[in-house]
Structures are given as structure tokens and as C-alpha cells.
Amino acid sequence: MSEIERESMEYDVVIVGGGPAGLSAAIRLKQLDPELSVVLLEKGSEVGAHILSGAVLDPCGLDALIPDWKEKGAPLTVPVREDNFYLLGEEGEIRIPNWPMPKLMNNHGNYIVSMGNVCRWMAEQAEALGVEIFPGMACSELVYGEDGAVKGVVAGVFGLEPDGTVGPNSEPGMELHGKYVFLGEGVRGSLSKEVIERFDLSQGHCPQKYGIGMKEIWEIDPAKHREGTVTHTMGWPLGGNAGGGSFIYHLDNNQVYVGFVVHLNYENPHLYPYMEFQRFKHHPMVAELLEGGKRVSYGARAISEGGYQSMPKMVAPGVALLGCSVGMVNVPRIKGNHNAMLSGKAAAEAAHEAIKAGRAGDELTGYETEVRNGAIGEDLKKVRNVKPMWSKWGMFPSLALGGLDMWTNSLFAGSLFGTLRHGKSDAAATGKAADHKPIDYPKPDGKLSFDRLTNVSFSFTNHEESQPCHLKLKDPSVPIAVNLPTFDEPAQRYCPAGVYEVVEKDGQQEFVINFQNCVHCKTCDIKDPSQNIVWTVPQGGDGPNYPNM
């Protein structure tokens, strides 16, 4: 595509991604200098359409960015009133008391929110300041200058033929150039991945670790609804098969967010994260809450879980990575949106200083320094050993030792364990099918649990079917020749949207990609044991249309 001639537009800063990081950067740039030209490009049909998060929001990021957010009507209306932690067994549960937990685990002062709606509100604030926001504009390529620096992106390519060639109805898109480009694509963004590889930004850092988070919104019996209640669980149904846990958040309007996270470093390729989520809802404690209610929405998204030691270098010539493009989730707190906002603010301040000094296209080293040494680094350093402890030693030892480590980090700003390193990548952690037992999952009952394709319809996902498949195979023979005999082709199970199937055709097994179902979670790009699947952007506006995730 790069040989196509395109028109170009010049800006001071080009921002890719309308999540909390990108929007915070856009807002801060305009706060600092209303004359700066700032454009934000969002691949979803609207800002918020592709935002999926738990979410209990720590408002510290919003406090720093827009101190009068309450007066301006930010959709933070459900304060956390009650915090519960449970360890689940198949038939019952044990309440873990709050008192031994470090203060950082306390949700007092936080809010249960729809991050999609928070981002929609933030987009209104950004536009009121003069930011140009273009939804439905997927950024499919980076543009490099003659010196090798990132100088822009290609956005708005539409109507390619199914084989990727230009046809009579194709629109070539535009090049948007900036003195600096900010990538706030979220977890495993395709452009961020390219930048990390091209500039070797992961050198000296641990591999990034991931989870797959799945979420449903339920309307429940008003008699069971307890607005402001936050519940987290660990244990059943995952057991020793995988790390992970659940969340149940009571928001307003008799609705609850029900979510389930599976760490993607699991070994057993027969594991089926989506079905673990569906099975979880049949636990007596959860079933009692949901019975008589109805599911109104579904979605899924990968989560960056590596923490402090997995954050790559965040800057390269002309470009900065923001938020989950770097991986700023505090895993034990299950929170990253506040850090995403703070990262966008820090990147904006660094770019503003650079542009004011007459610079362009260089490395914004001040941004990286602020992230690692400021509030974000402080937040993540305290919990840096929790995830590697869980990966190395399992749930129970990590509960005890991780709690101790968080206490010592909080009280003494140091750890008895130093900084533990993560092991292999999540893809490399996948074991051979012959070495693991298949798992027998109960059939969904259609009341509490649902089959995958039915649930995907509740994500309101749509893709133009005549476009090229955005899920690329480096070698089309690998799924059947390698992954099927060695790993029982786990793409059939790790995808939470039923995109990948192995079917028999004319006596031969065939790998089928139903890209129309894709909810843009990126799990395939992360977990494929052969690292053969490459997630790229489809044309703008396609994908899920989450209402208030």
C-alpha cells in the first residue's frame, strides 16, 4: 500500500486511539497551548465503541487532568461503598477479610464506571478545546521520514478488494503527519508492535504478559442489587489450570458488570477461557445473584499484566507509546485507566516543551523519565512482584508472599524479593496437547451461560465482509500442519469470539477464519504458540460497538 500516492495533512501532534491515554494527551496539549494543532484518530465507529474495561476507576488521573470534572458532568456517579474478596470452591466460598490487605488495595474513593462513557465524555471535553477527532478512521500504516523517524500515519483506507488490492471503489486514505506521533492503541496495538520491534524497545525488559478479560452486563432483580458493591474472586473454576479471577461490580439502574480474567500464560492448550467464564456463573454465589436477570451486553479484551519490569522503552524518534501500549496495569488492584490518563498527560507535557523549544521528530525522553520515576512508576513498583510470584509459585503462595511484598513496598519503599523477572512469553508457555488432559466443559444452559456465537451478537460486532481479512497468517500451512497435531490448534478455544475453526472439507481438515466475529481483543496475536497470526486493523468503523462497557 505504501507506493500509493496520498494527500497529507500536517499537525503538531497526531494521536492514534480514543482511549483514556490518547484523550488525556489531546486534552492536556490544548490546555497547555490552544494554538497547537492536535488530531485524534479512532478506529471504532465512535469514541467509546471499542472501549472495554472492568472498571473501578481511581480518579487520580482525572483529578490531575480536569480537576473540576464533577462540575463538568463526568460520568463518575457510583462511588464504591463495599469491597469484597472471596476464594471460591466448586460449591462454596470463603470471604477473605479486608483488614490484612495493604492500603493500596482499598477501593474507598474510587468509582464504578463505564470507561466507554467516560471516554465519550472526555472526547466532548477535547473537542470543546479544539481537538480534531475523527472516529471510524483506522490507522493502518506508519509513515517514516528519510531519517527513519516516525513522522505520521496512514488513516482512512477503505474499499480494498478481498485480496488486498486496490479496486474501483477503493479510497486510498490520507497521511497525517505530526512533529510527534502518540500511539494510544491499547493492548498489543498493531502500530505499537511495529515500533517496539523496529526500534528494539523491549531490549533489557521482561516480555510483556497478558490476560484475556471477558465481560457481560446484566440487568438483575432489584431486590438483589447493591449499588456500589465491588466483589472480586479467585479459585474455582480455574484451579491449577490457569491464573485469573473474576469481578462483579454493581453499578446503577439495577445493572452489574460480571467479568472474568484468565492469565494467558496457561500451559494446557485444551483450556477454553470463554467456557471457564460461562462455568463461573454457575457457582452458587454468582448464580443466585444472576437468576431472574438478563444479559444485555458482552465483550472481551486482552489485558497487559507484565507491570513495571515489562514496560518497554516508551519513546523512539518521533513517536511515544501511551497507556496500555506500554502496559501500565496495576494487576493486584485490577486498575490501569488512571495510569493511562497520567501517561497521556505526561506525554503531552513533554511534547509541548519540545515543540516550544523548536524540536520535532526526536525522542521525548522527558516523558519516559516522568513515567518511570513519577506517580505511574511509584504505583507499579509497589506491586511488581505479585504477577511473577503467581506465575512461578501459584495462587496460594502468591497470596501470602504477594501481600507481604506489597506491605513492605508500601511501608519501606523496598522489597525483600528485589524485582522478580517474568519467564517466557505467553505463547511459548503453551504446552503440547499430548502432555495435558482435555477439559470437559458443561454445555451452556441459555439462561446463565451462553454459547460463544450467541454472546458475540451482544457485542454488536460488524465487519464489511468484502474487505481483506485483517487476521493475517505468516504461513497458511501452520494451523493444520503444526498447531493441530502439536497443540490441538488452541485458536479454536482461546478466541473469545469464535473466529477460528478447524473444519473437515472433502476429507481434509481446513483452518477457517471468521473475521466478521472479531471483537479486536488481540488474544490470537498474543497466544498463538507458533506466533503465526498477525492482528492488523480492519477498515475504520468495523468491529464491536460496545454501548456502555
Coordinates of C-alpha atoms in Angstrom, one line a residue, residues 210-412:
Y210 CA -1.2 -10.8 29.2
G211 CA -4.6 -11.9 30.3
I212 CA -7.9 -12.2 28.5
G213 CA -10.7 -10.4 30.1
M214 CA -14.4 -11.2 29.2
K215 CA -17.3 -9.2 30.5
E216 CA -21.1 -9.2 30.4
I217 CA -23.5 -6.6 31.6
W218 CA -26.6 -8.0 33.4
E219 CA -29.8 -6.4 34.5
I220 CA -30.7 -8.2 37.7
D221 CA -33.6 -8.4 40.2
P222 CA -33.7 -5.0 42.0
A223 CA -34.1 -6.9 45.3
K224 CA -30.6 -8.3 44.8
H225 CA -28.9 -5.1 43.5
R226 CA -26.5 -3.4 45.9
E227 CA -25.3 -0.2 44.1
G228 CA -21.6 0.5 44.8
T229 CA -20.6 -3.1 45.7
V230 CA -17.4 -4.4 44.4
T231 CA -16.6 -8.2 44.5
H232 CA -13.5 -10.0 43.4
T233 CA -13.0 -13.7 43.4
M234 CA -10.1 -16.2 42.9
G235 CA -10.0 -20.0 42.7
W236 CA -12.8 -22.1 41.1
P237 CA -13.3 -22.8 38.3
L238 CA -9.7 -22.3 37.1
G239 CA -8.0 -24.3 39.9
G240 CA -4.4 -25.2 38.9
N241 CA -5.1 -24.9 35.2
A242 CA -4.6 -21.2 35.0
G243 CA -4.2 -18.0 37.0
G244 CA -7.1 -15.5 37.0
G245 CA -10.2 -14.4 38.7
S246 CA -13.5 -12.6 38.5
F247 CA -15.1 -9.2 39.2
I248 CA -18.7 -8.3 39.9
Y249 CA -19.5 -4.6 40.1
H250 CA -22.9 -3.3 41.0
L251 CA -23.4 0.0 39.0
D252 CA -26.7 2.0 38.8
N253 CA -30.0 1.1 37.1
N254 CA -30.0 -2.5 38.6
Q255 CA -27.1 -3.4 36.4
V256 CA -24.0 -5.4 37.3
Y257 CA -20.8 -5.9 35.4
V258 CA -19.8 -9.6 35.5
G259 CA -16.2 -10.2 34.3
F260 CA -13.7 -13.0 34.2
V261 CA -9.9 -12.8 33.6
V262 CA -7.7 -15.7 32.6
H263 CA -3.9 -15.2 32.6
L264 CA -2.6 -16.2 29.1
N265 CA 0.5 -18.0 30.4
Y266 CA -1.5 -21.2 30.9
E267 CA 0.1 -24.4 29.7
N268 CA -2.9 -26.7 28.9
P269 CA -3.8 -25.9 25.3
H270 CA -7.2 -27.6 25.9
L271 CA -8.1 -24.8 28.3
Y272 CA -11.1 -22.8 27.0
P273 CA -11.1 -19.3 28.7
Y274 CA -14.6 -18.4 27.4
M275 CA -16.1 -21.6 28.8
E276 CA -14.3 -21.1 32.1
F277 CA -16.2 -17.7 32.3
Q278 CA -19.5 -19.4 31.5
R279 CA -18.9 -22.1 34.1
F280 CA -18.1 -19.5 36.7
K281 CA -21.6 -18.0 36.5
H282 CA -23.0 -21.4 37.7
H283 CA -21.2 -21.0 41.1
P284 CA -24.0 -20.9 43.7
M285 CA -23.0 -17.4 44.9
V286 CA -23.0 -16.0 41.3
A287 CA -26.0 -18.0 40.1
E288 CA -28.1 -16.7 43.0
L289 CA -27.3 -13.1 42.0
L290 CA -28.0 -13.5 38.3
E291 CA -31.1 -15.8 38.3
G292 CA -34.1 -14.0 37.0
G293 CA -31.9 -11.4 35.4
K294 CA -30.9 -10.9 31.7
R295 CA -27.5 -10.4 30.0
V296 CA -27.6 -7.2 27.8
S297 CA -24.1 -7.0 26.5
Y298 CA -20.9 -9.0 26.0
G299 CA -17.3 -8.2 25.1
A300 CA -13.7 -9.3 25.5
R301 CA -10.3 -7.6 25.6
A302 CA -6.7 -8.6 26.3
I303 CA -5.1 -7.0 29.3
S304 CA -1.4 -6.2 29.7
E305 CA -0.3 -7.7 33.0
G306 CA 3.5 -7.6 33.0
G307 CA 3.7 -4.5 35.0
Y308 CA 6.8 -2.4 35.8
Q309 CA 9.5 -4.9 34.6
S310 CA 7.7 -5.5 31.3
M311 CA 7.3 -1.9 30.2
P312 CA 9.4 -1.4 27.1
K313 CA 11.2 1.8 26.3
M314 CA 8.3 4.2 25.5
V315 CA 9.9 6.6 23.0
A316 CA 11.6 6.4 19.7
P317 CA 12.4 9.2 17.2
G318 CA 9.1 11.0 16.5
V319 CA 6.9 8.6 18.5
A320 CA 5.7 7.9 22.0
L321 CA 3.7 4.9 23.3
L322 CA 0.9 5.7 25.8
G323 CA -1.0 3.7 28.4
C324 CA -1.7 0.0 27.6
S325 CA 0.5 0.3 24.5
V326 CA 3.3 0.2 27.2
G327 CA 1.4 -1.8 29.8
M328 CA 0.6 0.2 32.9
V329 CA -2.0 -2.0 34.7
N330 CA -1.6 -2.5 38.4
V331 CA -2.5 -6.2 38.4
P332 CA -3.5 -6.7 42.1
R333 CA -5.6 -3.5 42.0
I334 CA -7.0 -4.5 38.6
K335 CA -6.7 -0.9 37.5
G336 CA -4.8 0.8 34.7
N337 CA -7.1 3.6 33.5
H338 CA -5.7 6.1 36.0
N339 CA -2.2 5.4 34.8
A340 CA -3.2 5.6 31.1
M341 CA -4.6 9.1 31.8
L342 CA -1.4 10.1 33.6
S343 CA 0.7 8.8 30.8
G344 CA -1.2 10.8 28.2
K345 CA -0.8 13.9 30.4
A346 CA 3.0 13.3 30.8
A347 CA 3.5 12.7 27.0
A348 CA 1.6 15.9 26.2
E349 CA 3.7 17.9 28.6
A350 CA 6.9 16.5 27.1
A351 CA 5.8 17.2 23.5
H352 CA 4.7 20.8 24.5
E353 CA 8.1 21.5 25.9
A354 CA 9.8 20.1 22.8
I355 CA 7.7 22.0 20.3
K356 CA 8.1 25.2 22.3
A357 CA 11.9 24.7 22.1
G358 CA 11.6 24.2 18.3
R359 CA 12.2 20.5 18.3
A360 CA 10.4 17.8 16.2
G361 CA 10.8 14.1 15.4
D362 CA 13.3 13.4 18.3
E363 CA 12.8 11.2 21.4
L364 CA 10.7 12.6 24.1
T365 CA 12.9 11.3 26.9
G366 CA 11.3 13.6 29.4
Y367 CA 8.1 11.6 29.0
E368 CA 9.8 8.3 29.8
T369 CA 11.6 9.8 32.8
E370 CA 8.3 11.0 34.2
V371 CA 6.5 7.7 33.7
R372 CA 9.2 5.6 35.3
N373 CA 10.1 8.0 38.2
G374 CA 6.7 9.7 38.8
A375 CA 3.3 8.6 40.0
I376 CA 2.9 5.8 37.5
G377 CA 6.3 4.2 38.3
E378 CA 5.6 4.6 42.1
D379 CA 2.2 2.8 41.6
L380 CA 3.6 -0.1 39.6
K381 CA 6.9 -0.6 41.6
K382 CA 4.9 -1.5 44.8
V383 CA 3.2 -4.4 43.1
R384 CA 5.8 -5.5 40.6
N385 CA 6.4 -9.0 42.2
V386 CA 2.7 -10.1 42.5
K387 CA 2.3 -11.3 38.9
P388 CA 5.6 -13.2 38.7
M389 CA 5.0 -14.8 42.1
W390 CA 1.7 -16.1 40.9
S391 CA 3.2 -17.4 37.6
K392 CA 6.1 -19.1 39.4
W393 CA 4.5 -20.4 42.6
G394 CA 0.7 -20.5 42.1
M395 CA -2.2 -18.8 43.8
F396 CA -1.9 -19.6 47.5
P397 CA 1.9 -18.8 47.9
S398 CA 1.4 -15.6 45.8
L399 CA -1.5 -14.5 48.0
A400 CA 0.7 -14.7 51.1
L401 CA 4.0 -13.6 49.7
G402 CA 2.5 -11.0 47.4
G403 CA 0.6 -9.4 50.3
L404 CA 3.8 -9.3 52.3
D405 CA 5.7 -7.8 49.4
M406 CA 3.1 -5.1 48.9
W407 CA 3.2 -4.3 52.6
T408 CA 7.0 -3.9 52.7
N409 CA 6.9 -1.9 49.5
S410 CA 4.3 0.4 50.9
L411 CA 5.9 0.8 54.3
F412 CA 9.6 0.8 53.5

